[in-house]
Short mmCIF file of N, CA and C in Angstrom, two decimals:
data_model
loop_
_atom_site.label_atom_id
_atom_site.label_comp_id
_atom_site.label_asym_id
_atom_site.label_seq_id
_atom_site.Cartn_x
_atom_site.Cartn_y
_atom_site.Cartn_z
N UNK A 1422 14.22 5.95 87.78
CA UNK A 1422 12.91 5.77 86.71
C UNK A 1422 12.47 5.20 85.98
N UNK A 1423 11.56 4.14 86.55
CA UNK A 1423 11.26 2.93 85.57
C UNK A 1423 10.09 3.14 84.01
N UNK A 1424 9.49 2.47 83.40
CA UNK A 1424 9.35 2.68 81.86
C UNK A 1424 7.79 3.25 82.51
N UNK A 1425 7.14 2.60 83.94
CA UNK A 1425 6.15 3.00 84.46
C UNK A 1425 5.46 4.80 84.77
N UNK A 1426 6.74 5.00 84.81
CA UNK A 1426 6.87 6.39 85.67
C UNK A 1426 6.93 7.35 84.84
N UNK A 1427 6.97 6.72 83.72
CA UNK A 1427 7.03 7.81 81.81
C UNK A 1427 5.77 8.06 81.43
N UNK A 1428 5.69 9.14 81.58
CA UNK A 1428 4.39 9.88 81.32
C UNK A 1428 4.11 9.26 79.81
N UNK A 1429 2.72 9.22 79.46
CA UNK A 1429 2.19 8.56 78.35
C UNK A 1429 2.71 9.45 76.57
N UNK A 1430 3.03 8.46 76.16
CA UNK A 1430 3.13 9.76 74.97
C UNK A 1430 1.80 10.25 73.95
N UNK A 1431 2.27 11.57 73.52
CA UNK A 1431 0.80 12.29 72.56
C UNK A 1431 0.58 11.69 71.72
N UNK A 1432 -0.81 11.72 71.27
CA UNK A 1432 -0.96 10.84 70.01
C UNK A 1432 -0.58 11.64 68.70
N UNK A 1433 0.09 10.76 67.78
CA UNK A 1433 0.35 11.19 66.80
C UNK A 1433 -0.49 11.57 65.62
N UNK A 1434 -0.58 12.36 64.65
CA UNK A 1434 -1.29 12.60 63.63
C UNK A 1434 -1.01 11.48 62.25
N UNK A 1435 -2.04 11.49 61.53
CA UNK A 1435 -1.65 10.11 61.10
C UNK A 1435 -0.92 10.92 60.05
N UNK A 1436 -0.01 10.53 59.07
CA UNK A 1436 0.91 10.84 58.47
C UNK A 1436 0.15 10.53 56.69
N UNK A 1437 0.26 11.88 56.14
CA UNK A 1437 -0.85 11.93 54.67
C UNK A 1437 0.30 10.79 54.06
N UNK A 1438 0.19 10.34 53.48
CA UNK A 1438 0.75 9.72 51.84
C UNK A 1438 1.75 10.01 51.08
N UNK A 1439 2.77 10.28 50.70
CA UNK A 1439 3.62 10.66 50.13
C UNK A 1439 3.38 10.71 48.11
N UNK A 1440 2.78 10.12 47.96
CA UNK A 1440 2.27 9.99 46.43
C UNK A 1440 0.80 9.46 46.37
N UNK A 1441 -0.26 10.24 45.27
CA UNK A 1441 -1.08 9.80 45.52
C UNK A 1441 -1.43 8.63 44.58
N UNK A 1442 -2.75 7.27 45.15
CA UNK A 1442 -2.21 6.26 43.85
C UNK A 1442 -2.11 6.50 42.47
N UNK A 1443 -1.58 5.86 41.95
CA UNK A 1443 -1.55 5.95 40.39
C UNK A 1443 -2.50 5.05 40.08
N UNK A 1444 -3.67 5.41 39.06
CA UNK A 1444 -4.70 4.75 38.19
C UNK A 1444 -3.64 3.63 37.28
N UNK A 1445 -4.27 2.59 36.89
CA UNK A 1445 -3.37 1.41 36.04
C UNK A 1445 -2.61 1.97 35.02
N UNK A 1446 -1.71 1.13 34.43
CA UNK A 1446 -1.48 1.50 33.37
C UNK A 1446 -2.22 1.38 32.20
N UNK A 1447 -2.42 1.73 31.08
CA UNK A 1447 -3.47 1.13 30.03
C UNK A 1447 -2.55 0.89 28.85
N UNK A 1448 -3.39 -0.16 28.03
CA UNK A 1448 -2.36 -0.79 27.28
C UNK A 1448 -2.35 0.60 26.06
N UNK A 1449 -1.46 0.29 25.10
CA UNK A 1449 -1.46 1.35 23.85
C UNK A 1449 -1.66 0.56 22.37
N UNK A 1450 -1.79 -0.50 22.98
CA UNK A 1450 -2.94 -1.23 21.29
C UNK A 1450 -3.84 -0.29 20.75
N UNK A 1451 -4.58 0.49 21.33
CA UNK A 1451 -5.73 1.04 20.32
C UNK A 1451 -4.50 2.61 19.64
N UNK A 1452 -4.01 2.53 20.57
CA UNK A 1452 -3.05 3.94 19.77
C UNK A 1452 -2.26 3.47 18.73
N UNK A 1453 -1.49 2.10 18.68
CA UNK A 1453 -0.94 2.11 17.77
C UNK A 1453 -1.78 1.42 16.17
N UNK A 1454 -3.09 1.01 16.80
CA UNK A 1454 -4.08 0.32 15.75
C UNK A 1454 -4.66 2.52 15.26
N UNK A 1455 -4.64 2.74 16.08
CA UNK A 1455 -4.99 4.20 15.14
C UNK A 1455 -4.15 5.22 14.34
N UNK A 1456 -2.57 4.69 15.12
CA UNK A 1456 -1.73 5.07 14.52
C UNK A 1456 -1.62 4.95 12.95
N UNK A 1457 -1.59 3.66 13.16
CA UNK A 1457 -1.86 2.75 11.62
C UNK A 1457 -2.45 3.19 11.12
N UNK A 1458 -3.65 3.28 11.48
CA UNK A 1458 -4.75 3.34 10.25
C UNK A 1458 -5.09 5.10 9.93
N UNK A 1459 -4.07 5.83 10.77
CA UNK A 1459 -4.04 7.60 10.64
C UNK A 1459 -2.77 7.32 9.12
N UNK A 1460 -2.21 6.48 8.87
CA UNK A 1460 -0.50 6.36 8.30
C UNK A 1460 -1.41 5.91 7.22
N UNK A 1461 -2.46 4.77 6.86
CA UNK A 1461 -2.34 4.57 6.13
C UNK A 1461 -3.74 5.76 4.98
N UNK A 1462 -4.40 6.22 6.22
CA UNK A 1462 -5.31 7.25 5.06
C UNK A 1462 -4.71 7.95 4.71
N UNK A 1463 -3.50 8.61 5.52
CA UNK A 1463 -2.40 9.96 4.54
C UNK A 1463 -1.67 9.21 3.15
N UNK A 1464 -1.36 8.03 3.54
CA UNK A 1464 -0.77 7.35 2.62
C UNK A 1464 -2.08 7.45 1.23
N UNK A 1465 -2.73 7.05 1.19
CA UNK A 1465 -4.26 6.79 0.15
C UNK A 1465 -4.87 8.69 -0.11
N UNK A 1466 -4.54 9.70 0.64
CA UNK A 1466 -4.99 10.92 0.06
C UNK A 1466 -3.48 11.39 -0.55
N UNK A 1467 -2.26 11.00 0.32
CA UNK A 1467 -1.18 11.37 -1.09
C UNK A 1467 -1.10 11.04 -2.43
N UNK A 1468 -1.45 9.97 -2.14
CA UNK A 1468 -1.93 8.84 -3.74
C UNK A 1468 -2.29 9.99 -4.57
N UNK A 1469 -3.70 10.41 -4.35
CA UNK A 1469 -5.17 10.87 -4.36
C UNK A 1469 -4.32 11.92 -5.13
N UNK A 1470 -3.76 12.67 -4.20
CA UNK A 1470 -3.25 14.30 -4.34
C UNK A 1470 -1.92 14.22 -5.67
N UNK A 1471 -0.95 12.80 -5.43
CA UNK A 1471 -0.16 13.03 -6.92
C UNK A 1471 -1.03 12.31 -8.05
N UNK A 1472 -1.68 12.00 -8.03
CA UNK A 1472 -2.81 11.57 -8.98
C UNK A 1472 -3.42 12.28 -9.98
N UNK A 1473 -3.79 13.03 -9.08
CA UNK A 1473 -4.67 14.72 -9.63
C UNK A 1473 -3.71 15.40 -9.74
N UNK A 1474 -2.55 16.34 -9.49
CA UNK A 1474 -1.76 17.12 -9.72
C UNK A 1474 -1.17 16.63 -11.14
N UNK A 1475 -1.43 14.95 -11.29
CA UNK A 1475 -0.28 14.81 -12.92
C UNK A 1475 -1.12 14.90 -13.73
N UNK A 1476 -2.76 14.84 -13.65
CA UNK A 1476 -3.48 15.38 -14.47
C UNK A 1476 -4.44 13.67 -15.00
N UNK A 1477 -4.28 13.08 -13.76
CA UNK A 1477 -5.20 11.56 -13.77
C UNK A 1477 -4.07 10.54 -14.55
N UNK A 1478 -4.84 9.71 -14.76
CA UNK A 1478 -4.04 8.18 -15.16
C UNK A 1478 -4.76 8.24 -16.49
N UNK A 1479 -4.23 8.22 -17.92
CA UNK A 1479 -4.64 7.45 -18.97
C UNK A 1479 -5.11 8.91 -19.22
N UNK A 1480 -5.06 10.21 -18.98
CA UNK A 1480 -5.40 10.90 -19.92
C UNK A 1480 -4.30 11.20 -21.47
N UNK A 1481 -4.29 12.20 -22.13
CA UNK A 1481 -3.81 12.32 -23.10
C UNK A 1481 -4.11 13.78 -23.86
N UNK A 1482 -3.07 13.99 -23.85
CA UNK A 1482 -3.59 16.17 -24.34
C UNK A 1482 -3.55 15.85 -26.05
N UNK A 1483 -4.61 16.00 -26.65
CA UNK A 1483 -4.79 16.17 -28.02
C UNK A 1483 -3.67 17.11 -28.61
N UNK A 1484 -3.01 16.03 -29.73
CA UNK A 1484 -1.96 16.68 -30.12
C UNK A 1484 -2.43 16.43 -31.70
N UNK A 1485 -2.08 18.29 -32.90
CA UNK A 1485 -2.23 17.88 -34.16
C UNK A 1485 -0.63 18.59 -34.46
N UNK A 1486 -0.83 18.32 -35.55
CA UNK A 1486 0.10 18.26 -36.36
C UNK A 1486 0.03 18.66 -37.88
N UNK A 1487 0.72 19.69 -38.41
CA UNK A 1487 0.54 19.81 -40.09
C UNK A 1487 2.52 19.96 -40.95
N UNK A 1488 2.21 19.20 -41.46
CA UNK A 1488 3.36 18.96 -42.39
C UNK A 1488 3.50 19.78 -43.79
N UNK A 1489 4.35 20.13 -44.53
CA UNK A 1489 4.02 20.94 -46.00
C UNK A 1489 5.15 20.17 -46.18
N UNK A 1490 5.22 18.70 -45.89
CA UNK A 1490 6.48 17.64 -46.47
C UNK A 1490 5.47 16.98 -47.48
N UNK A 1491 6.19 16.92 -48.76
CA UNK A 1491 5.27 15.89 -49.65
C UNK A 1491 6.16 14.39 -50.10
N UNK A 1492 5.32 13.97 -48.91
CA UNK A 1492 5.64 12.23 -48.72
C UNK A 1492 4.89 10.93 -49.75
N UNK A 1493 4.39 11.62 -50.93
CA UNK A 1493 3.79 10.84 -52.10
C UNK A 1493 4.90 10.00 -52.21
N UNK A 1494 5.94 10.35 -52.68
CA UNK A 1494 7.20 9.19 -52.78
C UNK A 1494 7.37 8.03 -51.96
N UNK A 1495 7.45 8.18 -50.61
CA UNK A 1495 7.51 7.23 -49.50
C UNK A 1495 6.99 6.26 -49.24
N UNK A 1496 6.17 6.69 -49.11
CA UNK A 1496 4.53 5.87 -48.53
C UNK A 1496 3.62 5.82 -50.01
N UNK A 1497 3.31 4.17 -50.78
CA UNK A 1497 2.20 4.24 -51.56
C UNK A 1497 1.13 3.75 -51.33
N UNK A 1498 0.85 3.80 -52.39
CA UNK A 1498 -1.29 3.79 -51.69
C UNK A 1498 -1.74 2.25 -51.11
N UNK A 1499 -0.73 1.11 -51.96
CA UNK A 1499 -1.33 -0.07 -51.90
C UNK A 1499 -0.66 -0.42 -50.34
N UNK A 1500 0.35 0.15 -49.88
CA UNK A 1500 0.83 -0.65 -48.46
C UNK A 1500 0.97 0.68 -47.33
N UNK A 1501 0.14 1.17 -46.94
CA UNK A 1501 -0.30 1.81 -45.64
C UNK A 1501 0.65 1.22 -44.42
N UNK A 1502 1.32 2.20 -43.80
CA UNK A 1502 2.04 1.99 -42.87
C UNK A 1502 1.58 1.97 -41.16
N UNK A 1503 1.64 0.30 -41.18
CA UNK A 1503 0.54 -0.36 -40.20
C UNK A 1503 0.56 0.14 -38.58
N UNK A 1504 2.29 1.38 -38.48
CA UNK A 1504 2.35 1.37 -37.20
C UNK A 1504 3.26 0.11 -35.90
N UNK A 1505 3.46 0.26 -35.10
CA UNK A 1505 3.90 -0.77 -34.49
C UNK A 1505 3.22 -1.53 -33.96
N UNK A 1506 3.53 -2.75 -33.83
CA UNK A 1506 2.59 -4.02 -33.04
C UNK A 1506 3.37 -4.07 -31.78
N UNK A 1507 2.31 -4.40 -30.74
CA UNK A 1507 2.34 -4.58 -29.35
C UNK A 1507 2.11 -6.09 -28.97
N UNK A 1508 2.57 -6.36 -28.23
CA UNK A 1508 2.23 -8.05 -27.49
C UNK A 1508 0.60 -8.05 -26.92
N UNK A 1509 0.17 -8.87 -26.85
CA UNK A 1509 -1.57 -9.24 -26.29
C UNK A 1509 -0.67 -9.12 -24.74
N UNK A 1510 -1.13 -8.66 -23.79
CA UNK A 1510 -0.88 -8.35 -22.35
C UNK A 1510 -1.87 -8.98 -21.62
N UNK A 1511 -1.68 -10.14 -20.95
CA UNK A 1511 -2.77 -10.55 -19.84
C UNK A 1511 -2.05 -11.44 -18.87
N UNK A 1512 -3.50 -11.54 -17.76
CA UNK A 1512 -2.34 -12.33 -16.17
C UNK A 1512 -0.81 -13.29 -16.85
N UNK A 1513 -0.32 -14.37 -17.30
CA UNK A 1513 0.39 -14.61 -17.36
C UNK A 1513 1.62 -13.82 -18.08
N UNK A 1514 1.08 -12.40 -18.60
CA UNK A 1514 2.17 -12.06 -18.94
C UNK A 1514 3.19 -11.33 -17.66
N UNK A 1515 2.20 -11.70 -16.54
CA UNK A 1515 2.86 -10.55 -15.32
C UNK A 1515 3.45 -11.82 -13.87
N UNK A 1516 4.51 -11.18 -12.96
CA UNK A 1516 4.44 -12.20 -12.01
C UNK A 1516 4.26 -11.05 -11.11
N UNK A 1517 3.64 -11.70 -10.04
CA UNK A 1517 3.50 -10.48 -8.80
C UNK A 1517 4.01 -10.82 -7.59
N UNK A 1518 5.40 -10.47 -6.72
CA UNK A 1518 4.98 -10.61 -5.39
C UNK A 1518 5.13 -9.63 -4.51
N UNK A 1519 5.37 -9.59 -2.81
CA UNK A 1519 4.49 -8.30 -2.20
C UNK A 1519 6.33 -8.08 -1.33
N UNK A 1520 6.24 -6.48 -1.39
CA UNK A 1520 7.29 -6.24 -0.75
C UNK A 1520 6.53 -5.70 0.74
N UNK A 1521 6.92 -6.50 1.85
CA UNK A 1521 6.11 -5.60 3.12
C UNK A 1521 6.82 -4.11 3.60
N UNK A 1522 6.15 -3.26 3.69
CA UNK A 1522 6.58 -2.06 3.99
C UNK A 1522 5.75 -1.95 5.73
N UNK A 1523 5.53 -2.20 6.14
CA UNK A 1523 5.66 -2.45 7.62
C UNK A 1523 4.45 -3.37 8.66
N UNK A 1524 5.34 -3.96 9.34
CA UNK A 1524 4.66 -5.00 10.42
C UNK A 1524 4.35 -4.54 11.80
N UNK A 1525 2.96 -5.03 12.41
CA UNK A 1525 2.42 -4.61 13.60
C UNK A 1525 2.35 -5.21 14.36
N UNK A 1526 3.06 -6.75 15.54
CA UNK A 1526 2.92 -7.88 15.56
C UNK A 1526 2.34 -7.40 17.18
N UNK A 1527 1.28 -8.22 17.73
CA UNK A 1527 0.72 -7.85 18.99
C UNK A 1527 0.00 -9.49 19.42
N UNK A 1528 1.25 -10.46 19.36
CA UNK A 1528 1.78 -11.16 20.38
C UNK A 1528 0.88 -12.41 19.75
N UNK A 1529 -0.26 -12.76 21.19
CA UNK A 1529 -0.80 -14.29 20.09
C UNK A 1529 -1.81 -13.37 19.53
N UNK A 1530 -1.94 -11.72 18.82
CA UNK A 1530 -3.59 -11.50 18.48
C UNK A 1530 -3.48 -11.41 17.28
N UNK A 1531 -1.71 -11.85 16.79
CA UNK A 1531 -1.42 -11.55 15.34
C UNK A 1531 -0.89 -10.90 15.21
N UNK A 1532 -1.05 -10.16 13.69
CA UNK A 1532 -0.08 -9.09 13.23
C UNK A 1532 -0.76 -8.08 11.76
N UNK A 1533 -0.72 -6.76 11.69
CA UNK A 1533 -1.12 -6.46 10.95
C UNK A 1533 0.01 -5.57 9.74
N UNK A 1534 -0.32 -6.27 8.75
CA UNK A 1534 1.02 -6.17 7.79
C UNK A 1534 0.73 -5.30 6.81
N UNK A 1535 1.30 -4.11 6.17
CA UNK A 1535 1.18 -3.04 5.26
C UNK A 1535 2.42 -3.52 4.18
N UNK A 1536 1.27 -3.94 2.79
CA UNK A 1536 2.37 -4.82 1.46
C UNK A 1536 1.78 -4.09 0.18
N UNK A 1537 2.52 -4.32 -0.52
CA UNK A 1537 2.71 -3.24 -1.99
C UNK A 1537 2.98 -4.55 -2.80
N UNK A 1538 2.44 -4.29 -4.10
CA UNK A 1538 3.02 -5.14 -4.82
C UNK A 1538 4.13 -4.75 -5.93
N UNK A 1539 4.92 -5.79 -6.46
CA UNK A 1539 6.28 -6.33 -6.48
C UNK A 1539 5.54 -6.61 -8.50
N UNK A 1540 5.46 -5.91 -9.03
CA UNK A 1540 5.00 -6.52 -10.41
C UNK A 1540 6.60 -6.87 -11.07
N UNK A 1541 6.04 -7.74 -12.07
CA UNK A 1541 7.53 -8.08 -12.74
C UNK A 1541 6.63 -8.38 -14.67
N UNK A 1542 6.61 -7.94 -15.35
CA UNK A 1542 6.66 -8.22 -16.66
C UNK A 1542 7.59 -9.70 -17.57
N UNK A 1543 6.72 -10.63 -17.90
CA UNK A 1543 7.81 -11.43 -18.28
C UNK A 1543 8.27 -11.56 -19.28
N UNK A 1544 8.12 -10.49 -20.09
CA UNK A 1544 8.47 -10.30 -21.79
C UNK A 1544 9.31 -9.37 -21.70
N UNK A 1545 9.54 -9.40 -23.54
CA UNK A 1545 10.42 -7.44 -23.50
C UNK A 1545 9.35 -6.54 -23.09
N UNK A 1546 9.50 -5.26 -21.95
CA UNK A 1546 8.59 -4.21 -22.00
C UNK A 1546 8.60 -3.43 -23.21
N UNK A 1547 9.54 -3.70 -24.18
CA UNK A 1547 9.07 -3.31 -25.73
C UNK A 1547 7.33 -3.63 -25.90
N UNK A 1548 7.44 -4.84 -26.32
CA UNK A 1548 5.93 -5.09 -26.58
C UNK A 1548 4.69 -4.54 -25.91
N UNK A 1549 5.20 -3.80 -24.43
CA UNK A 1549 3.84 -3.07 -24.23
C UNK A 1549 3.71 -1.58 -25.01
N UNK A 1550 1.97 -1.41 -25.15
CA UNK A 1550 2.02 -0.70 -25.91
C UNK A 1550 2.14 0.75 -24.79
N UNK A 1551 2.82 1.61 -25.03
CA UNK A 1551 3.62 3.00 -23.77
C UNK A 1551 2.26 3.69 -23.45
N UNK A 1552 1.52 3.84 -24.61
CA UNK A 1552 -0.21 4.69 -24.85
C UNK A 1552 -1.13 4.00 -23.95
N UNK A 1553 -0.98 2.61 -23.41
CA UNK A 1553 -2.04 2.01 -23.21
C UNK A 1553 -2.39 2.12 -21.95
N UNK A 1554 -3.11 2.25 -20.85
CA UNK A 1554 -3.19 2.12 -19.37
C UNK A 1554 -3.65 0.42 -19.20
N UNK A 1555 -3.38 -0.32 -18.38
CA UNK A 1555 -3.76 -1.52 -18.00
C UNK A 1555 -4.01 -1.77 -16.29
N UNK A 1556 -5.22 -2.04 -16.31
CA UNK A 1556 -5.77 -2.55 -14.73
C UNK A 1556 -4.97 -4.23 -14.57
N UNK A 1557 -4.86 -4.26 -13.74
CA UNK A 1557 -4.33 -5.17 -13.32
C UNK A 1557 -4.78 -6.01 -11.63
N UNK A 1558 -5.78 -6.88 -11.96
CA UNK A 1558 -6.21 -7.50 -10.40
C UNK A 1558 -4.92 -8.70 -9.73
N UNK A 1559 -5.25 -8.13 -8.61
CA UNK A 1559 -4.20 -9.45 -7.74
C UNK A 1559 -5.31 -9.68 -6.77
N UNK A 1560 -4.65 -10.87 -6.34
CA UNK A 1560 -5.60 -11.47 -5.07
C UNK A 1560 -4.31 -12.00 -3.91
N UNK A 1561 -4.59 -11.13 -2.37
CA UNK A 1561 -3.64 -11.08 -1.77
C UNK A 1561 -3.96 -11.87 -0.35
N UNK A 1562 -3.20 -13.47 -0.42
CA UNK A 1562 -2.88 -14.22 0.66
C UNK A 1562 -2.71 -14.81 1.76
N UNK A 1563 -3.56 -14.64 2.83
CA UNK A 1563 -2.68 -14.43 4.06
C UNK A 1563 -3.73 -13.77 4.96
N UNK A 1564 -4.48 -13.14 4.51
CA UNK A 1564 -5.13 -12.22 5.53
C UNK A 1564 -6.21 -12.71 5.98
N UNK A 1565 -6.11 -12.91 7.69
CA UNK A 1565 -7.58 -13.91 8.84
C UNK A 1565 -8.79 -14.02 7.81
N UNK A 1566 -9.26 -12.92 6.70
CA UNK A 1566 -10.20 -12.51 6.88
C UNK A 1566 -10.58 -13.90 5.30
N UNK A 1567 -9.60 -13.76 5.01
CA UNK A 1567 -9.61 -14.36 3.48
C UNK A 1567 -8.85 -13.17 2.88
N UNK A 1568 -8.84 -14.10 1.57
CA UNK A 1568 -8.28 -13.23 0.25
C UNK A 1568 -8.74 -12.04 0.18
N UNK A 1569 -7.81 -10.88 -0.29
CA UNK A 1569 -7.99 -9.37 -0.37
C UNK A 1569 -7.70 -9.24 -1.84
N UNK A 1570 -8.83 -8.50 -2.75
CA UNK A 1570 -8.94 -8.38 -4.38
C UNK A 1570 -8.25 -6.81 -4.20
N UNK A 1571 -6.97 -6.85 -4.70
CA UNK A 1571 -6.24 -5.49 -5.47
C UNK A 1571 -6.23 -5.16 -6.53
N UNK A 1572 -6.48 -3.91 -7.17
CA UNK A 1572 -5.96 -3.61 -8.54
C UNK A 1572 -5.23 -2.40 -8.54
N UNK A 1573 -4.23 -2.21 -9.98
CA UNK A 1573 -2.83 -1.74 -10.13
C UNK A 1573 -3.03 -1.25 -11.07
N UNK A 1574 -2.71 0.05 -11.35
CA UNK A 1574 -2.69 0.40 -12.75
C UNK A 1574 -1.20 0.77 -13.71
N UNK A 1575 -1.31 0.15 -14.39
CA UNK A 1575 0.20 0.41 -15.13
C UNK A 1575 0.26 1.23 -16.44
N UNK A 1576 1.09 2.36 -16.87
CA UNK A 1576 0.92 3.19 -17.44
C UNK A 1576 2.45 3.75 -17.87
N UNK A 1577 2.59 3.74 -19.41
CA UNK A 1577 3.91 4.18 -19.85
C UNK A 1577 5.21 3.35 -19.81
N UNK A 1578 4.32 2.08 -20.03
CA UNK A 1578 5.31 0.62 -19.46
C UNK A 1578 6.16 0.80 -18.12
N UNK A 1579 5.79 1.51 -17.56
CA UNK A 1579 6.82 1.18 -15.97
C UNK A 1579 5.97 1.65 -15.26
N UNK A 1580 5.28 2.63 -14.88
CA UNK A 1580 4.23 3.79 -14.28
C UNK A 1580 3.02 2.91 -13.32
N UNK A 1581 3.61 2.74 -12.40
CA UNK A 1581 2.43 1.33 -11.37
C UNK A 1581 2.26 2.04 -10.52
N UNK A 1582 0.44 2.30 -10.25
CA UNK A 1582 -0.37 3.20 -9.43
C UNK A 1582 -0.96 2.22 -8.65
N UNK A 1583 -1.09 2.15 -7.00
CA UNK A 1583 -1.47 1.11 -6.81
C UNK A 1583 -1.76 1.99 -5.40
N UNK A 1584 -2.55 1.84 -4.67
CA UNK A 1584 -2.85 1.53 -3.20
C UNK A 1584 -1.98 0.46 -2.29
N UNK A 1585 -1.12 0.90 -1.37
CA UNK A 1585 -0.68 -0.02 -0.31
C UNK A 1585 -1.86 -1.29 0.45
N UNK A 1586 -1.72 -2.48 1.05
CA UNK A 1586 -2.97 -2.78 1.49
C UNK A 1586 -2.64 -3.41 2.49
N UNK A 1587 -3.03 -3.13 3.77
CA UNK A 1587 -3.37 -3.47 5.13
C UNK A 1587 -3.65 -4.43 5.44
N UNK A 1588 -3.30 -5.53 5.42
CA UNK A 1588 -4.17 -6.49 6.16
C UNK A 1588 -3.62 -7.55 7.95
N UNK A 1589 -4.64 -8.21 8.51
CA UNK A 1589 -4.10 -9.09 9.32
C UNK A 1589 -3.77 -10.41 8.97
N UNK A 1590 -3.00 -10.95 10.13
CA UNK A 1590 -2.44 -11.68 9.57
C UNK A 1590 -2.48 -12.38 11.16
N UNK A 1591 -2.78 -13.91 11.24
CA UNK A 1591 -2.72 -14.68 12.14
C UNK A 1591 -1.92 -14.55 13.16
N UNK A 1592 -0.53 -14.54 12.31
CA UNK A 1592 0.44 -14.29 13.58
C UNK A 1592 1.83 -13.80 12.72
N UNK A 1593 3.11 -13.64 13.41
CA UNK A 1593 4.37 -13.08 12.60
C UNK A 1593 4.72 -13.99 11.40
N UNK A 1594 4.02 -15.53 11.88
CA UNK A 1594 5.04 -16.27 10.85
C UNK A 1594 3.74 -16.75 9.74
N UNK A 1595 2.64 -16.03 9.02
CA UNK A 1595 2.19 -16.27 8.49
C UNK A 1595 2.62 -15.66 6.91
N UNK A 1596 2.34 -16.39 5.86
CA UNK A 1596 3.45 -16.27 4.67
C UNK A 1596 1.50 -15.08 4.19
N UNK A 1597 2.17 -14.16 3.22
CA UNK A 1597 1.44 -13.16 2.45
C UNK A 1597 2.07 -13.36 1.31
N UNK A 1598 0.90 -14.02 0.37
CA UNK A 1598 1.55 -14.00 -1.12
C UNK A 1598 0.14 -13.46 -1.98
N UNK A 1599 0.42 -13.48 -3.13
CA UNK A 1599 -0.80 -12.73 -3.78
C UNK A 1599 0.30 -13.51 -5.40
N UNK A 1600 -2.14 -13.61 -5.83
CA UNK A 1600 -1.52 -13.95 -7.65
C UNK A 1600 -2.32 -13.37 -7.93
N UNK A 1601 -1.83 -13.07 -9.88
CA UNK A 1601 -2.73 -12.14 -10.65
C UNK A 1601 -4.17 -12.83 -11.10
N UNK A 1602 -4.94 -11.95 -11.27
CA UNK A 1602 -6.21 -12.81 -12.05
C UNK A 1602 -6.79 -12.41 -12.82
N UNK A 1603 -6.41 -10.91 -13.40
CA UNK A 1603 -7.03 -10.19 -14.45
C UNK A 1603 -5.59 -9.16 -14.87
N UNK A 1604 -5.71 -8.88 -16.37
CA UNK A 1604 -5.21 -8.16 -16.72
C UNK A 1604 -6.76 -7.22 -17.73
N UNK A 1605 -6.94 -5.99 -18.20
CA UNK A 1605 -7.58 -5.18 -18.57
C UNK A 1605 -6.87 -4.14 -19.12
N UNK A 1606 -7.51 -4.16 -20.36
CA UNK A 1606 -7.15 -2.19 -20.91
C UNK A 1606 -7.75 -1.45 -20.34
N UNK A 1607 -7.73 -0.31 -19.89
CA UNK A 1607 -8.52 0.45 -19.81
C UNK A 1607 -9.00 0.79 -20.45
N UNK A 1608 -10.72 0.78 -20.41
CA UNK A 1608 -11.37 1.55 -21.63
C UNK A 1608 -11.65 1.07 -22.73
N UNK A 1609 -10.78 0.02 -22.59
CA UNK A 1609 -11.13 -1.44 -23.68
C UNK A 1609 -11.96 -2.03 -23.59
#
């Protein structure tokens, strides 16, 4: 028998593909940006809740006290007790650095950086009025859009209330710095 004597091969049905074609893989950049934005919003809401639950910044409860002690011998009418004196607090009284708490870089598209102020009083902290609330305004340098101005509140000499700042830098190597521009007594 020769090849020409063989009957023709029956036609084969088309073979279906094993896997359907996969859609193109989408970039996760949008998810990262949305996740970062959600984290910042959550931090702002949490800070607001803490401030509200603590009774607000700078509020003092009214206090009254009566004494039955006769102090006429201890204090004379000519020399009233002036009470403690505190230092004049201004922008030169503090130094500010920035603590980076998050960084997400996108190759040549730059980075999203979250920073918090790291405040240092340049004198004896006993010189700060413990009952005063100071508004400390600082300017952050390094954002692609230009300087970012933020404000922190200092109370009880050591309690610093602020909102973390989210900025965009041109690259991972961009230096982010801050300078204090103003310090004012709240309500003063």
